[in-house]
mmCIF file with all atom_site columns, C-alpha atoms and ligand atoms in Angstrom:
data_model
loop_
_atom_site.group_PDB
_atom_site.id
_atom_site.type_symbol
_atom_site.label_atom_id
_atom_site.label_alt_id
_atom_site.label_comp_id
_atom_site.label_asym_id
_atom_site.label_entity_id
_atom_site.label_seq_id
_atom_site.pdbx_PDB_ins_code
_atom_site.Cartn_x
_atom_site.Cartn_y
_atom_site.Cartn_z
_atom_site.occupancy
_atom_site.B_iso_or_equiv
_atom_site.pdbx_formal_charge
_atom_site.auth_seq_id
_atom_site.auth_comp_id
_atom_site.auth_asym_id
_atom_site.auth_atom_id
_atom_site.pdbx_PDB_model_num
ATOM   1   C  CA  . UNK D 1 1   ? -3.690  13.170  -7.267  1.00 65.00 ? 1   UNK D CA  1
ATOM   2   C  CA  . UNK D 1 2   ? -1.979  9.903   -6.522  1.00 88.00 ? 2   UNK D CA  1
ATOM   3   C  CA  . UNK D 1 3   ? 1.527   9.026   -7.616  1.00 95.00 ? 3   UNK D CA  1
ATOM   4   C  CA  . UNK D 1 4   ? 2.408   5.733   -9.267  1.00 97.00 ? 4   UNK D CA  1
ATOM   5   C  CA  . UNK D 1 5   ? 5.350   4.054   -7.555  1.00 98.00 ? 5   UNK D CA  1
ATOM   6   C  CA  . UNK D 1 6   ? 7.287   1.390   -9.461  1.00 98.00 ? 6   UNK D CA  1
ATOM   7   C  CA  . UNK D 1 7   ? 9.157   -1.137  -7.344  1.00 98.00 ? 7   UNK D CA  1
ATOM   8   C  CA  . UNK D 1 8   ? 11.059  -4.265  -8.341  1.00 98.00 ? 8   UNK D CA  1
ATOM   9   C  CA  . UNK D 1 9   ? 14.406  -5.960  -8.682  1.00 98.00 ? 9   UNK D CA  1
ATOM   10  C  CA  . UNK D 1 10  ? 17.240  -4.520  -10.776 1.00 96.00 ? 10  UNK D CA  1
ATOM   11  C  CA  . UNK D 1 11  ? 16.523  -4.939  -14.479 1.00 96.00 ? 11  UNK D CA  1
ATOM   12  C  CA  . UNK D 1 12  ? 12.771  -5.399  -14.204 1.00 98.00 ? 12  UNK D CA  1
ATOM   13  C  CA  . UNK D 1 13  ? 12.390  -2.161  -16.180 1.00 97.00 ? 13  UNK D CA  1
ATOM   14  C  CA  . UNK D 1 14  ? 11.350  0.389   -13.543 1.00 98.00 ? 14  UNK D CA  1
ATOM   15  C  CA  . UNK D 1 15  ? 13.287  3.251   -15.112 1.00 96.00 ? 15  UNK D CA  1
ATOM   16  C  CA  . UNK D 1 16  ? 12.507  2.605   -18.769 1.00 96.00 ? 16  UNK D CA  1
ATOM   17  C  CA  . UNK D 1 17  ? 8.869   1.698   -18.185 1.00 98.00 ? 17  UNK D CA  1
ATOM   18  C  CA  . UNK D 1 18  ? 8.365   4.536   -15.687 1.00 98.00 ? 18  UNK D CA  1
ATOM   19  C  CA  . UNK D 1 19  ? 9.598   7.156   -18.133 1.00 98.00 ? 19  UNK D CA  1
ATOM   20  C  CA  . UNK D 1 20  ? 7.319   5.813   -20.854 1.00 98.00 ? 20  UNK D CA  1
ATOM   21  C  CA  . UNK D 1 21  ? 4.328   5.640   -18.516 1.00 98.00 ? 21  UNK D CA  1
ATOM   22  C  CA  . UNK D 1 22  ? 4.839   9.228   -17.343 1.00 98.00 ? 22  UNK D CA  1
ATOM   23  C  CA  . UNK D 1 23  ? 4.905   10.413  -20.962 1.00 98.00 ? 23  UNK D CA  1
ATOM   24  C  CA  . UNK D 1 24  ? 1.755   8.514   -21.809 1.00 97.00 ? 24  UNK D CA  1
ATOM   25  C  CA  . UNK D 1 25  ? -0.344  9.688   -18.845 1.00 96.00 ? 25  UNK D CA  1
ATOM   26  C  CA  . UNK D 1 26  ? 1.092   13.206  -18.626 1.00 95.00 ? 26  UNK D CA  1
ATOM   27  C  CA  . UNK D 1 27  ? 2.629   12.797  -15.169 1.00 96.00 ? 27  UNK D CA  1
ATOM   28  C  CA  . UNK D 1 28  ? 6.067   14.021  -14.185 1.00 97.00 ? 28  UNK D CA  1
ATOM   29  C  CA  . UNK D 1 29  ? 8.783   11.385  -13.965 1.00 98.00 ? 29  UNK D CA  1
ATOM   30  C  CA  . UNK D 1 30  ? 11.217  10.879  -11.096 1.00 98.00 ? 30  UNK D CA  1
ATOM   31  C  CA  . UNK D 1 31  ? 13.763  8.102   -10.755 1.00 98.00 ? 31  UNK D CA  1
ATOM   32  C  CA  . UNK D 1 32  ? 15.142  7.800   -7.233  1.00 98.00 ? 32  UNK D CA  1
ATOM   33  C  CA  . UNK D 1 33  ? 18.555  6.554   -8.437  1.00 97.00 ? 33  UNK D CA  1
ATOM   34  C  CA  . UNK D 1 34  ? 18.925  9.518   -10.811 1.00 97.00 ? 34  UNK D CA  1
ATOM   35  C  CA  . UNK D 1 35  ? 17.785  11.923  -8.108  1.00 98.00 ? 35  UNK D CA  1
ATOM   36  C  CA  . UNK D 1 36  ? 20.280  10.530  -5.579  1.00 98.00 ? 36  UNK D CA  1
ATOM   37  C  CA  . UNK D 1 37  ? 23.074  11.027  -8.112  1.00 98.00 ? 37  UNK D CA  1
ATOM   38  C  CA  . UNK D 1 38  ? 21.947  14.568  -8.953  1.00 98.00 ? 38  UNK D CA  1
ATOM   39  C  CA  . UNK D 1 39  ? 21.467  15.712  -5.344  1.00 98.00 ? 39  UNK D CA  1
ATOM   40  C  CA  . UNK D 1 40  ? 24.763  14.241  -4.167  1.00 98.00 ? 40  UNK D CA  1
ATOM   41  C  CA  . UNK D 1 41  ? 26.676  15.050  -7.364  1.00 98.00 ? 41  UNK D CA  1
ATOM   42  C  CA  . UNK D 1 42  ? 28.079  11.545  -7.404  1.00 97.00 ? 42  UNK D CA  1
ATOM   43  C  CA  . UNK D 1 43  ? 27.351  8.344   -9.289  1.00 96.00 ? 43  UNK D CA  1
ATOM   44  C  CA  . UNK D 1 44  ? 25.907  5.404   -7.375  1.00 96.00 ? 44  UNK D CA  1
ATOM   45  C  CA  . UNK D 1 45  ? 28.925  3.141   -8.053  1.00 96.00 ? 45  UNK D CA  1
ATOM   46  C  CA  . UNK D 1 46  ? 31.217  5.887   -6.748  1.00 96.00 ? 46  UNK D CA  1
ATOM   47  C  CA  . UNK D 1 47  ? 29.044  6.358   -3.662  1.00 97.00 ? 47  UNK D CA  1
ATOM   48  C  CA  . UNK D 1 48  ? 29.098  2.628   -2.875  1.00 97.00 ? 48  UNK D CA  1
ATOM   49  C  CA  . UNK D 1 49  ? 32.841  2.522   -3.407  1.00 96.00 ? 49  UNK D CA  1
ATOM   50  C  CA  . UNK D 1 50  ? 33.667  5.573   -1.297  1.00 98.00 ? 50  UNK D CA  1
ATOM   51  C  CA  . UNK D 1 51  ? 31.097  5.364   1.495   1.00 98.00 ? 51  UNK D CA  1
ATOM   52  C  CA  . UNK D 1 52  ? 29.447  1.937   1.338   1.00 97.00 ? 52  UNK D CA  1
ATOM   53  C  CA  . UNK D 1 53  ? 25.887  0.673   1.032   1.00 97.00 ? 53  UNK D CA  1
ATOM   54  C  CA  . UNK D 1 54  ? 24.652  2.018   4.384   1.00 98.00 ? 54  UNK D CA  1
ATOM   55  C  CA  . UNK D 1 55  ? 25.535  5.574   3.363   1.00 98.00 ? 55  UNK D CA  1
ATOM   56  C  CA  . UNK D 1 56  ? 23.774  5.063   0.004   1.00 98.00 ? 56  UNK D CA  1
ATOM   57  C  CA  . UNK D 1 57  ? 20.624  3.792   1.775   1.00 98.00 ? 57  UNK D CA  1
ATOM   58  C  CA  . UNK D 1 58  ? 20.557  6.930   3.957   1.00 98.00 ? 58  UNK D CA  1
ATOM   59  C  CA  . UNK D 1 59  ? 20.815  9.174   0.896   1.00 98.00 ? 59  UNK D CA  1
ATOM   60  C  CA  . UNK D 1 60  ? 18.091  7.082   -0.753  1.00 98.00 ? 60  UNK D CA  1
ATOM   61  C  CA  . UNK D 1 61  ? 15.731  7.648   2.183   1.00 98.00 ? 61  UNK D CA  1
ATOM   62  C  CA  . UNK D 1 62  ? 16.450  11.407  2.134   1.00 98.00 ? 62  UNK D CA  1
ATOM   63  C  CA  . UNK D 1 63  ? 15.405  11.546  -1.502  1.00 98.00 ? 63  UNK D CA  1
ATOM   64  C  CA  . UNK D 1 64  ? 12.253  9.529   -0.795  1.00 97.00 ? 64  UNK D CA  1
ATOM   65  C  CA  . UNK D 1 65  ? 11.299  11.839  2.059   1.00 97.00 ? 65  UNK D CA  1
ATOM   66  C  CA  . UNK D 1 66  ? 11.319  14.699  -0.452  1.00 96.00 ? 66  UNK D CA  1
ATOM   67  C  CA  . UNK D 1 67  ? 9.641   13.099  -3.444  1.00 95.00 ? 67  UNK D CA  1
ATOM   68  C  CA  . UNK D 1 68  ? 6.933   11.229  -1.524  1.00 92.00 ? 68  UNK D CA  1
ATOM   69  C  CA  . UNK D 1 69  ? 5.242   14.628  -1.162  1.00 91.00 ? 69  UNK D CA  1
ATOM   70  C  CA  . UNK D 1 70  ? 4.980   15.110  -4.927  1.00 93.00 ? 70  UNK D CA  1
ATOM   71  C  CA  . UNK D 1 71  ? 1.704   14.724  -6.790  1.00 92.00 ? 71  UNK D CA  1
ATOM   72  C  CA  . UNK D 1 72  ? 0.895   13.484  -10.224 1.00 92.00 ? 72  UNK D CA  1
ATOM   73  C  CA  . UNK D 1 73  ? 4.234   11.721  -10.581 1.00 97.00 ? 73  UNK D CA  1
ATOM   74  C  CA  . UNK D 1 74  ? 5.510   8.370   -11.735 1.00 98.00 ? 74  UNK D CA  1
ATOM   75  C  CA  . UNK D 1 75  ? 8.259   7.446   -9.286  1.00 98.00 ? 75  UNK D CA  1
ATOM   76  C  CA  . UNK D 1 76  ? 10.671  4.709   -10.354 1.00 98.00 ? 76  UNK D CA  1
ATOM   77  C  CA  . UNK D 1 77  ? 12.609  3.410   -7.387  1.00 98.00 ? 77  UNK D CA  1
ATOM   78  C  CA  . UNK D 1 78  ? 15.928  1.640   -6.943  1.00 97.00 ? 78  UNK D CA  1
ATOM   79  C  CA  . UNK D 1 79  ? 15.759  -2.120  -6.412  1.00 97.00 ? 79  UNK D CA  1
ATOM   80  C  CA  . UNK D 1 80  ? 16.504  -1.896  -2.682  1.00 98.00 ? 80  UNK D CA  1
ATOM   81  C  CA  . UNK D 1 81  ? 14.013  0.812   -1.709  1.00 98.00 ? 81  UNK D CA  1
ATOM   82  C  CA  . UNK D 1 82  ? 11.612  -1.858  -0.447  1.00 97.00 ? 82  UNK D CA  1
ATOM   83  C  CA  . UNK D 1 83  ? 14.063  -2.979  2.245   1.00 97.00 ? 83  UNK D CA  1
ATOM   84  C  CA  . UNK D 1 84  ? 13.252  -0.012  4.497   1.00 97.00 ? 84  UNK D CA  1
ATOM   85  C  CA  . UNK D 1 85  ? 9.609   0.014   5.673   1.00 97.00 ? 85  UNK D CA  1
ATOM   86  C  CA  . UNK D 1 86  ? 9.881   3.764   6.313   1.00 97.00 ? 86  UNK D CA  1
ATOM   87  C  CA  . UNK D 1 87  ? 10.499  4.305   2.566   1.00 98.00 ? 87  UNK D CA  1
ATOM   88  C  CA  . UNK D 1 88  ? 7.481   2.249   1.598   1.00 97.00 ? 88  UNK D CA  1
ATOM   89  C  CA  . UNK D 1 89  ? 5.204   3.875   4.202   1.00 97.00 ? 89  UNK D CA  1
ATOM   90  C  CA  . UNK D 1 90  ? 6.060   7.314   2.848   1.00 96.00 ? 90  UNK D CA  1
ATOM   91  C  CA  . UNK D 1 91  ? 5.650   6.346   -0.782  1.00 96.00 ? 91  UNK D CA  1
ATOM   92  C  CA  . UNK D 1 92  ? 2.431   4.383   -0.395  1.00 95.00 ? 92  UNK D CA  1
ATOM   93  C  CA  . UNK D 1 93  ? 0.695   7.103   1.654   1.00 92.00 ? 93  UNK D CA  1
ATOM   94  C  CA  . UNK D 1 94  ? 0.589   9.203   -1.446  1.00 90.00 ? 94  UNK D CA  1
ATOM   95  C  CA  . UNK D 1 95  ? 0.538   6.680   -4.255  1.00 94.00 ? 95  UNK D CA  1
ATOM   96  C  CA  . UNK D 1 96  ? -0.293  3.266   -5.637  1.00 96.00 ? 96  UNK D CA  1
ATOM   97  C  CA  . UNK D 1 97  ? 2.505   0.718   -5.698  1.00 97.00 ? 97  UNK D CA  1
ATOM   98  C  CA  . UNK D 1 98  ? 3.108   -1.279  -8.889  1.00 98.00 ? 98  UNK D CA  1
ATOM   99  C  CA  . UNK D 1 99  ? 5.636   -4.092  -8.685  1.00 98.00 ? 99  UNK D CA  1
ATOM   100 C  CA  . UNK D 1 100 ? 7.530   -5.212  -11.803 1.00 98.00 ? 100 UNK D CA  1
ATOM   101 C  CA  . UNK D 1 101 ? 8.903   -8.746  -11.803 1.00 98.00 ? 101 UNK D CA  1
ATOM   102 C  CA  . UNK D 1 102 ? 10.980  -10.738 -14.302 1.00 98.00 ? 102 UNK D CA  1
ATOM   103 C  CA  . UNK D 1 103 ? 12.515  -14.188 -14.568 1.00 98.00 ? 103 UNK D CA  1
ATOM   104 C  CA  . UNK D 1 104 ? 16.106  -14.677 -13.441 1.00 97.00 ? 104 UNK D CA  1
ATOM   105 C  CA  . UNK D 1 105 ? 17.168  -15.201 -17.063 1.00 97.00 ? 105 UNK D CA  1
ATOM   106 C  CA  . UNK D 1 106 ? 15.588  -11.891 -18.096 1.00 97.00 ? 106 UNK D CA  1
ATOM   107 C  CA  . UNK D 1 107 ? 17.181  -10.075 -15.163 1.00 97.00 ? 107 UNK D CA  1
ATOM   108 C  CA  . UNK D 1 108 ? 20.560  -11.607 -15.962 1.00 95.00 ? 108 UNK D CA  1
ATOM   109 C  CA  . UNK D 1 109 ? 20.325  -10.589 -19.599 1.00 94.00 ? 109 UNK D CA  1
ATOM   110 C  CA  . UNK D 1 110 ? 19.010  -7.073  -18.948 1.00 95.00 ? 110 UNK D CA  1
ATOM   111 C  CA  . UNK D 1 111 ? 21.519  -6.253  -16.219 1.00 93.00 ? 111 UNK D CA  1
ATOM   112 C  CA  . UNK D 1 112 ? 24.432  -7.284  -18.409 1.00 89.00 ? 112 UNK D CA  1
ATOM   113 C  CA  . UNK D 1 113 ? 23.713  -4.442  -20.860 1.00 83.00 ? 113 UNK D CA  1
ATOM   114 C  CA  . UNK D 1 114 ? 24.919  -1.711  -18.497 1.00 73.00 ? 114 UNK D CA  1
ATOM   115 C  CA  . UNK D 1 115 ? 27.379  -2.269  -15.688 1.00 71.00 ? 115 UNK D CA  1
ATOM   116 C  CA  . UNK D 1 116 ? 26.459  0.352   -13.105 1.00 83.00 ? 116 UNK D CA  1
ATOM   117 C  CA  . UNK D 1 117 ? 24.957  -1.763  -10.362 1.00 90.00 ? 117 UNK D CA  1
ATOM   118 C  CA  . UNK D 1 118 ? 27.477  -2.208  -7.563  1.00 93.00 ? 118 UNK D CA  1
ATOM   119 C  CA  . UNK D 1 119 ? 25.615  -5.135  -5.984  1.00 93.00 ? 119 UNK D CA  1
ATOM   120 C  CA  . UNK D 1 120 ? 25.976  -7.119  -9.214  1.00 92.00 ? 120 UNK D CA  1
ATOM   121 C  CA  . UNK D 1 121 ? 29.663  -6.518  -9.730  1.00 89.00 ? 121 UNK D CA  1
ATOM   122 C  CA  . UNK D 1 122 ? 30.597  -10.088 -9.029  1.00 85.00 ? 122 UNK D CA  1
ATOM   123 C  CA  . UNK D 1 123 ? 31.848  -13.172 -10.819 1.00 85.00 ? 123 UNK D CA  1
ATOM   124 C  CA  . UNK D 1 124 ? 28.723  -15.266 -10.293 1.00 91.00 ? 124 UNK D CA  1
ATOM   125 C  CA  . UNK D 1 125 ? 25.953  -12.800 -11.047 1.00 92.00 ? 125 UNK D CA  1
ATOM   126 C  CA  . UNK D 1 126 ? 23.249  -15.463 -11.320 1.00 95.00 ? 126 UNK D CA  1
ATOM   127 C  CA  . UNK D 1 127 ? 23.991  -16.672 -7.792  1.00 96.00 ? 127 UNK D CA  1
ATOM   128 C  CA  . UNK D 1 128 ? 23.897  -13.136 -6.349  1.00 96.00 ? 128 UNK D CA  1
ATOM   129 C  CA  . UNK D 1 129 ? 20.653  -12.366 -8.175  1.00 97.00 ? 129 UNK D CA  1
ATOM   130 C  CA  . UNK D 1 130 ? 19.095  -15.567 -6.821  1.00 97.00 ? 130 UNK D CA  1
ATOM   131 C  CA  . UNK D 1 131 ? 20.180  -14.788 -3.272  1.00 97.00 ? 131 UNK D CA  1
ATOM   132 C  CA  . UNK D 1 132 ? 19.048  -11.160 -3.334  1.00 97.00 ? 132 UNK D CA  1
ATOM   133 C  CA  . UNK D 1 133 ? 15.715  -12.131 -4.902  1.00 97.00 ? 133 UNK D CA  1
ATOM   134 C  CA  . UNK D 1 134 ? 15.134  -14.786 -2.275  1.00 97.00 ? 134 UNK D CA  1
ATOM   135 C  CA  . UNK D 1 135 ? 15.664  -12.248 0.490   1.00 96.00 ? 135 UNK D CA  1
ATOM   136 C  CA  . UNK D 1 136 ? 13.513  -9.587  -1.181  1.00 97.00 ? 136 UNK D CA  1
ATOM   137 C  CA  . UNK D 1 137 ? 10.703  -11.452 -2.897  1.00 97.00 ? 137 UNK D CA  1
ATOM   138 C  CA  . UNK D 1 138 ? 8.212   -10.915 -0.062  1.00 97.00 ? 138 UNK D CA  1
ATOM   139 C  CA  . UNK D 1 139 ? 8.717   -7.140  -0.304  1.00 97.00 ? 139 UNK D CA  1
ATOM   140 C  CA  . UNK D 1 140 ? 8.287   -7.096  -4.064  1.00 98.00 ? 140 UNK D CA  1
ATOM   141 C  CA  . UNK D 1 141 ? 4.946   -8.828  -3.666  1.00 96.00 ? 141 UNK D CA  1
ATOM   142 C  CA  . UNK D 1 142 ? 3.597   -6.240  -1.221  1.00 95.00 ? 142 UNK D CA  1
ATOM   143 C  CA  . UNK D 1 143 ? 2.093   -4.090  -3.946  1.00 97.00 ? 143 UNK D CA  1
ATOM   144 C  CA  . UNK D 1 144 ? -1.280  -2.981  -5.292  1.00 96.00 ? 144 UNK D CA  1
ATOM   145 C  CA  . UNK D 1 145 ? -0.490  -4.557  -8.651  1.00 97.00 ? 145 UNK D CA  1
ATOM   146 C  CA  . UNK D 1 146 ? 2.209   -7.051  -9.756  1.00 98.00 ? 146 UNK D CA  1
ATOM   147 C  CA  . UNK D 1 147 ? 3.256   -7.330  -13.417 1.00 98.00 ? 147 UNK D CA  1
ATOM   148 C  CA  . UNK D 1 148 ? 5.562   -9.985  -14.873 1.00 98.00 ? 148 UNK D CA  1
ATOM   149 C  CA  . UNK D 1 149 ? 7.633   -8.192  -17.520 1.00 98.00 ? 149 UNK D CA  1
ATOM   150 C  CA  . UNK D 1 150 ? 9.653   -11.223 -18.697 1.00 98.00 ? 150 UNK D CA  1
ATOM   151 C  CA  . UNK D 1 151 ? 7.964   -11.631 -22.061 1.00 97.00 ? 151 UNK D CA  1
ATOM   152 C  CA  . UNK D 1 152 ? 6.416   -8.260  -22.758 1.00 98.00 ? 152 UNK D CA  1
ATOM   153 C  CA  . UNK D 1 153 ? 7.822   -4.937  -23.952 1.00 97.00 ? 153 UNK D CA  1
ATOM   154 C  CA  . UNK D 1 154 ? 7.974   -1.777  -21.835 1.00 97.00 ? 154 UNK D CA  1
ATOM   155 C  CA  . UNK D 1 155 ? 5.081   -0.420  -23.933 1.00 98.00 ? 155 UNK D CA  1
ATOM   156 C  CA  . UNK D 1 156 ? 2.969   -3.480  -23.092 1.00 98.00 ? 156 UNK D CA  1
ATOM   157 C  CA  . UNK D 1 157 ? 3.886   -3.072  -19.418 1.00 98.00 ? 157 UNK D CA  1
ATOM   158 C  CA  . UNK D 1 158 ? 2.595   0.511   -19.535 1.00 98.00 ? 158 UNK D CA  1
ATOM   159 C  CA  . UNK D 1 159 ? -0.653  -0.731  -21.143 1.00 98.00 ? 159 UNK D CA  1
ATOM   160 C  CA  . UNK D 1 160 ? -1.174  -2.974  -18.122 1.00 98.00 ? 160 UNK D CA  1
ATOM   161 C  CA  . UNK D 1 161 ? -0.397  -0.194  -15.654 1.00 98.00 ? 161 UNK D CA  1
ATOM   162 C  CA  . UNK D 1 162 ? -2.767  2.185   -17.432 1.00 97.00 ? 162 UNK D CA  1
ATOM   163 C  CA  . UNK D 1 163 ? -5.531  -0.484  -17.288 1.00 97.00 ? 163 UNK D CA  1
ATOM   164 C  CA  . UNK D 1 164 ? -4.894  -0.860  -13.574 1.00 97.00 ? 164 UNK D CA  1
ATOM   165 C  CA  . UNK D 1 165 ? -5.016  2.929   -13.061 1.00 96.00 ? 165 UNK D CA  1
ATOM   166 C  CA  . UNK D 1 166 ? -8.305  3.224   -14.956 1.00 94.00 ? 166 UNK D CA  1
ATOM   167 C  CA  . UNK D 1 167 ? -9.897  0.371   -13.039 1.00 93.00 ? 167 UNK D CA  1
ATOM   168 C  CA  . UNK D 1 168 ? -8.843  1.971   -9.758  1.00 90.00 ? 168 UNK D CA  1
ATOM   169 C  CA  . UNK D 1 169 ? -10.235 5.341   -10.831 1.00 88.00 ? 169 UNK D CA  1
ATOM   170 C  CA  . UNK D 1 170 ? -6.768  6.901   -10.692 1.00 88.00 ? 170 UNK D CA  1
ATOM   171 C  CA  . UNK D 1 171 ? -6.909  7.745   -14.345 1.00 87.00 ? 171 UNK D CA  1
ATOM   172 C  CA  . UNK D 1 172 ? -10.044 8.854   -16.120 1.00 78.00 ? 172 UNK D CA  1
ATOM   173 C  CA  . UNK D 1 173 ? -11.348 6.968   -19.146 1.00 65.00 ? 173 UNK D CA  1
ATOM   174 C  CA  . UNK D 1 174 ? -9.528  7.219   -22.453 1.00 60.00 ? 174 UNK D CA  1
ATOM   175 C  CA  . UNK D 1 175 ? -7.951  10.463  -23.434 1.00 46.00 ? 175 UNK D CA  1
HETATM 176 N  N1  . ATP K 2 .   ? 9.964   -5.274  -20.650 1.00 70.40 ? 1   ATP K N1  1
HETATM 177 C  C1  . ATP K 2 .   ? 11.226  -5.256  -21.096 1.00 70.40 ? 1   ATP K C1  1
HETATM 178 N  N2  . ATP K 2 .   ? 11.619  -6.104  -22.076 1.00 70.40 ? 1   ATP K N2  1
HETATM 179 C  C2  . ATP K 2 .   ? 12.902  -6.109  -22.523 1.00 70.40 ? 1   ATP K C2  1
HETATM 180 N  N3  . ATP K 2 .   ? 13.882  -5.303  -22.054 1.00 70.40 ? 1   ATP K N3  1
HETATM 181 C  C3  . ATP K 2 .   ? 13.553  -4.446  -21.081 1.00 70.40 ? 1   ATP K C3  1
HETATM 182 C  C4  . ATP K 2 .   ? 12.223  -4.376  -20.541 1.00 70.40 ? 1   ATP K C4  1
HETATM 183 N  N4  . ATP K 2 .   ? 12.196  -3.429  -19.573 1.00 70.40 ? 1   ATP K N4  1
HETATM 184 C  C5  . ATP K 2 .   ? 13.446  -2.933  -19.513 1.00 70.40 ? 1   ATP K C5  1
HETATM 185 N  N5  . ATP K 2 .   ? 14.259  -3.533  -20.399 1.00 70.40 ? 1   ATP K N5  1
HETATM 186 C  C6  . ATP K 2 .   ? 15.697  -3.283  -20.603 1.00 70.40 ? 1   ATP K C6  1
HETATM 187 O  O1  . ATP K 2 .   ? 16.372  -3.796  -19.464 1.00 70.40 ? 1   ATP K O1  1
HETATM 188 C  C7  . ATP K 2 .   ? 17.442  -2.950  -19.070 1.00 70.40 ? 1   ATP K C7  1
HETATM 189 C  C8  . ATP K 2 .   ? 17.213  -2.504  -17.617 1.00 70.40 ? 1   ATP K C8  1
HETATM 190 O  O2  . ATP K 2 .   ? 16.053  -1.680  -17.550 1.00 70.40 ? 1   ATP K O2  1
HETATM 191 P  P1  . ATP K 2 .   ? 15.879  -0.542  -16.455 1.00 70.40 ? 1   ATP K P1  1
HETATM 192 O  O3  . ATP K 2 .   ? 17.157  0.218   -16.288 1.00 70.40 ? 1   ATP K O3  1
HETATM 193 O  O4  . ATP K 2 .   ? 14.664  0.216   -16.821 1.00 70.40 ? 1   ATP K O4  1
HETATM 194 O  O5  . ATP K 2 .   ? 15.645  -1.423  -15.146 1.00 70.40 ? 1   ATP K O5  1
HETATM 195 P  P2  . ATP K 2 .   ? 15.485  -0.962  -13.629 1.00 70.40 ? 1   ATP K P2  1
HETATM 196 O  O6  . ATP K 2 .   ? 14.410  -1.801  -13.066 1.00 70.40 ? 1   ATP K O6  1
HETATM 197 O  O7  . ATP K 2 .   ? 15.286  0.512   -13.589 1.00 70.40 ? 1   ATP K O7  1
HETATM 198 O  O8  . ATP K 2 .   ? 16.887  -1.360  -12.956 1.00 70.40 ? 1   ATP K O8  1
HETATM 199 P  P3  . ATP K 2 .   ? 17.611  -0.720  -11.639 1.00 70.40 ? 1   ATP K P3  1
HETATM 200 O  O9  . ATP K 2 .   ? 16.884  -1.206  -10.430 1.00 70.40 ? 1   ATP K O9  1
HETATM 201 O  O10 . ATP K 2 .   ? 18.995  -1.237  -11.687 1.00 70.40 ? 1   ATP K O10 1
HETATM 202 O  O11 . ATP K 2 .   ? 17.526  0.783   -11.776 1.00 70.40 ? 1   ATP K O11 1
HETATM 203 C  C9  . ATP K 2 .   ? 17.453  -1.787  -20.073 1.00 70.40 ? 1   ATP K C9  1
HETATM 204 O  O12 . ATP K 2 .   ? 18.398  -2.084  -21.070 1.00 70.40 ? 1   ATP K O12 1
HETATM 205 C  C10 . ATP K 2 .   ? 16.037  -1.797  -20.647 1.00 70.40 ? 1   ATP K C10 1
HETATM 206 O  O13 . ATP K 2 .   ? 15.994  -1.301  -21.960 1.00 70.40 ? 1   ATP K O13 1
HETATM 207 O  O1  . SKM K 3 .   ? 18.753  -3.471  -5.805  1.00 70.40 ? 2   SKM K O1  1
HETATM 208 C  C1  . SKM K 3 .   ? 19.479  -2.629  -5.239  1.00 70.40 ? 2   SKM K C1  1
HETATM 209 O  O2  . SKM K 3 .   ? 19.786  -2.722  -4.040  1.00 70.40 ? 2   SKM K O2  1
HETATM 210 C  C2  . SKM K 3 .   ? 19.975  -1.478  -6.015  1.00 70.40 ? 2   SKM K C2  1
HETATM 211 C  C3  . SKM K 3 .   ? 19.399  -1.193  -7.231  1.00 70.40 ? 2   SKM K C3  1
HETATM 212 C  C4  . SKM K 3 .   ? 19.752  -0.022  -8.042  1.00 70.40 ? 2   SKM K C4  1
HETATM 213 O  O3  . SKM K 3 .   ? 18.569  0.507   -8.625  1.00 70.40 ? 2   SKM K O3  1
HETATM 214 C  C5  . SKM K 3 .   ? 20.445  1.061   -7.211  1.00 70.40 ? 2   SKM K C5  1
HETATM 215 O  O4  . SKM K 3 .   ? 19.528  1.700   -6.348  1.00 70.40 ? 2   SKM K O4  1
HETATM 216 C  C6  . SKM K 3 .   ? 21.568  0.468   -6.404  1.00 70.40 ? 2   SKM K C6  1
HETATM 217 O  O5  . SKM K 3 .   ? 22.522  -0.035  -7.308  1.00 70.40 ? 2   SKM K O5  1
HETATM 218 C  C7  . SKM K 3 .   ? 21.057  -0.635  -5.448  1.00 70.40 ? 2   SKM K C7  1
HETATM 219 MG MG1 . MG  K 4 .   ? 16.299  2.021   -12.585 1.00 70.40 ? 3   MG  K MG1 1
#
């Protein structure tokens, strides 16, 4: 049974939508950021602060190497998972990749609600978001399905993902 992998920039809703989707389709739910924190017994901001981004990326890949083998799971990733082709090869071998996008204004608003994203701890968050998005956009578009979440609720996003899963034969008809 294929996994559903959610990729996308910070604040596009991977974690909240992924949890909801897993509940609706009866899959297990894994969030790579949460898993990294649990396995390493350390928060992501603390990890960045103590050991830097490179160390975090290595821990991220370790977690992906484990969870890519799961079945029947919705896997919500961290925003930078797409940067390492090894991560994406592992994940896509055993799953379909759904990319969530959002406008810069939506991202700015949503990422201001909780301040636990080390890469956005900066004075000019809009500028950093624009720069990171520019560098990453091509990766976020390498997906089996791309959904703009700017003006729809997490529930509506899951409706679209479920439609996509049914059309691809990943999920059987209603039930
Ligand atoms: N479609 C949506 N419409 C409005 N708000 C949303 C939507 N999706 C998520 N949010 C809100 O945006 C914030 C960020 O969502 P979430 O943590 O799920 O994003 P994420 O993609 O997992 O981010 P990160 O990459 O940093 O883990 C949360 O407050 C969430 O409730
Ligand atoms: O976009 C990113 O590079 C990140 C996103 C978050 O989900 C975390 O994985 C971490 O803060 C890095
Ligand atoms: Mg998340």
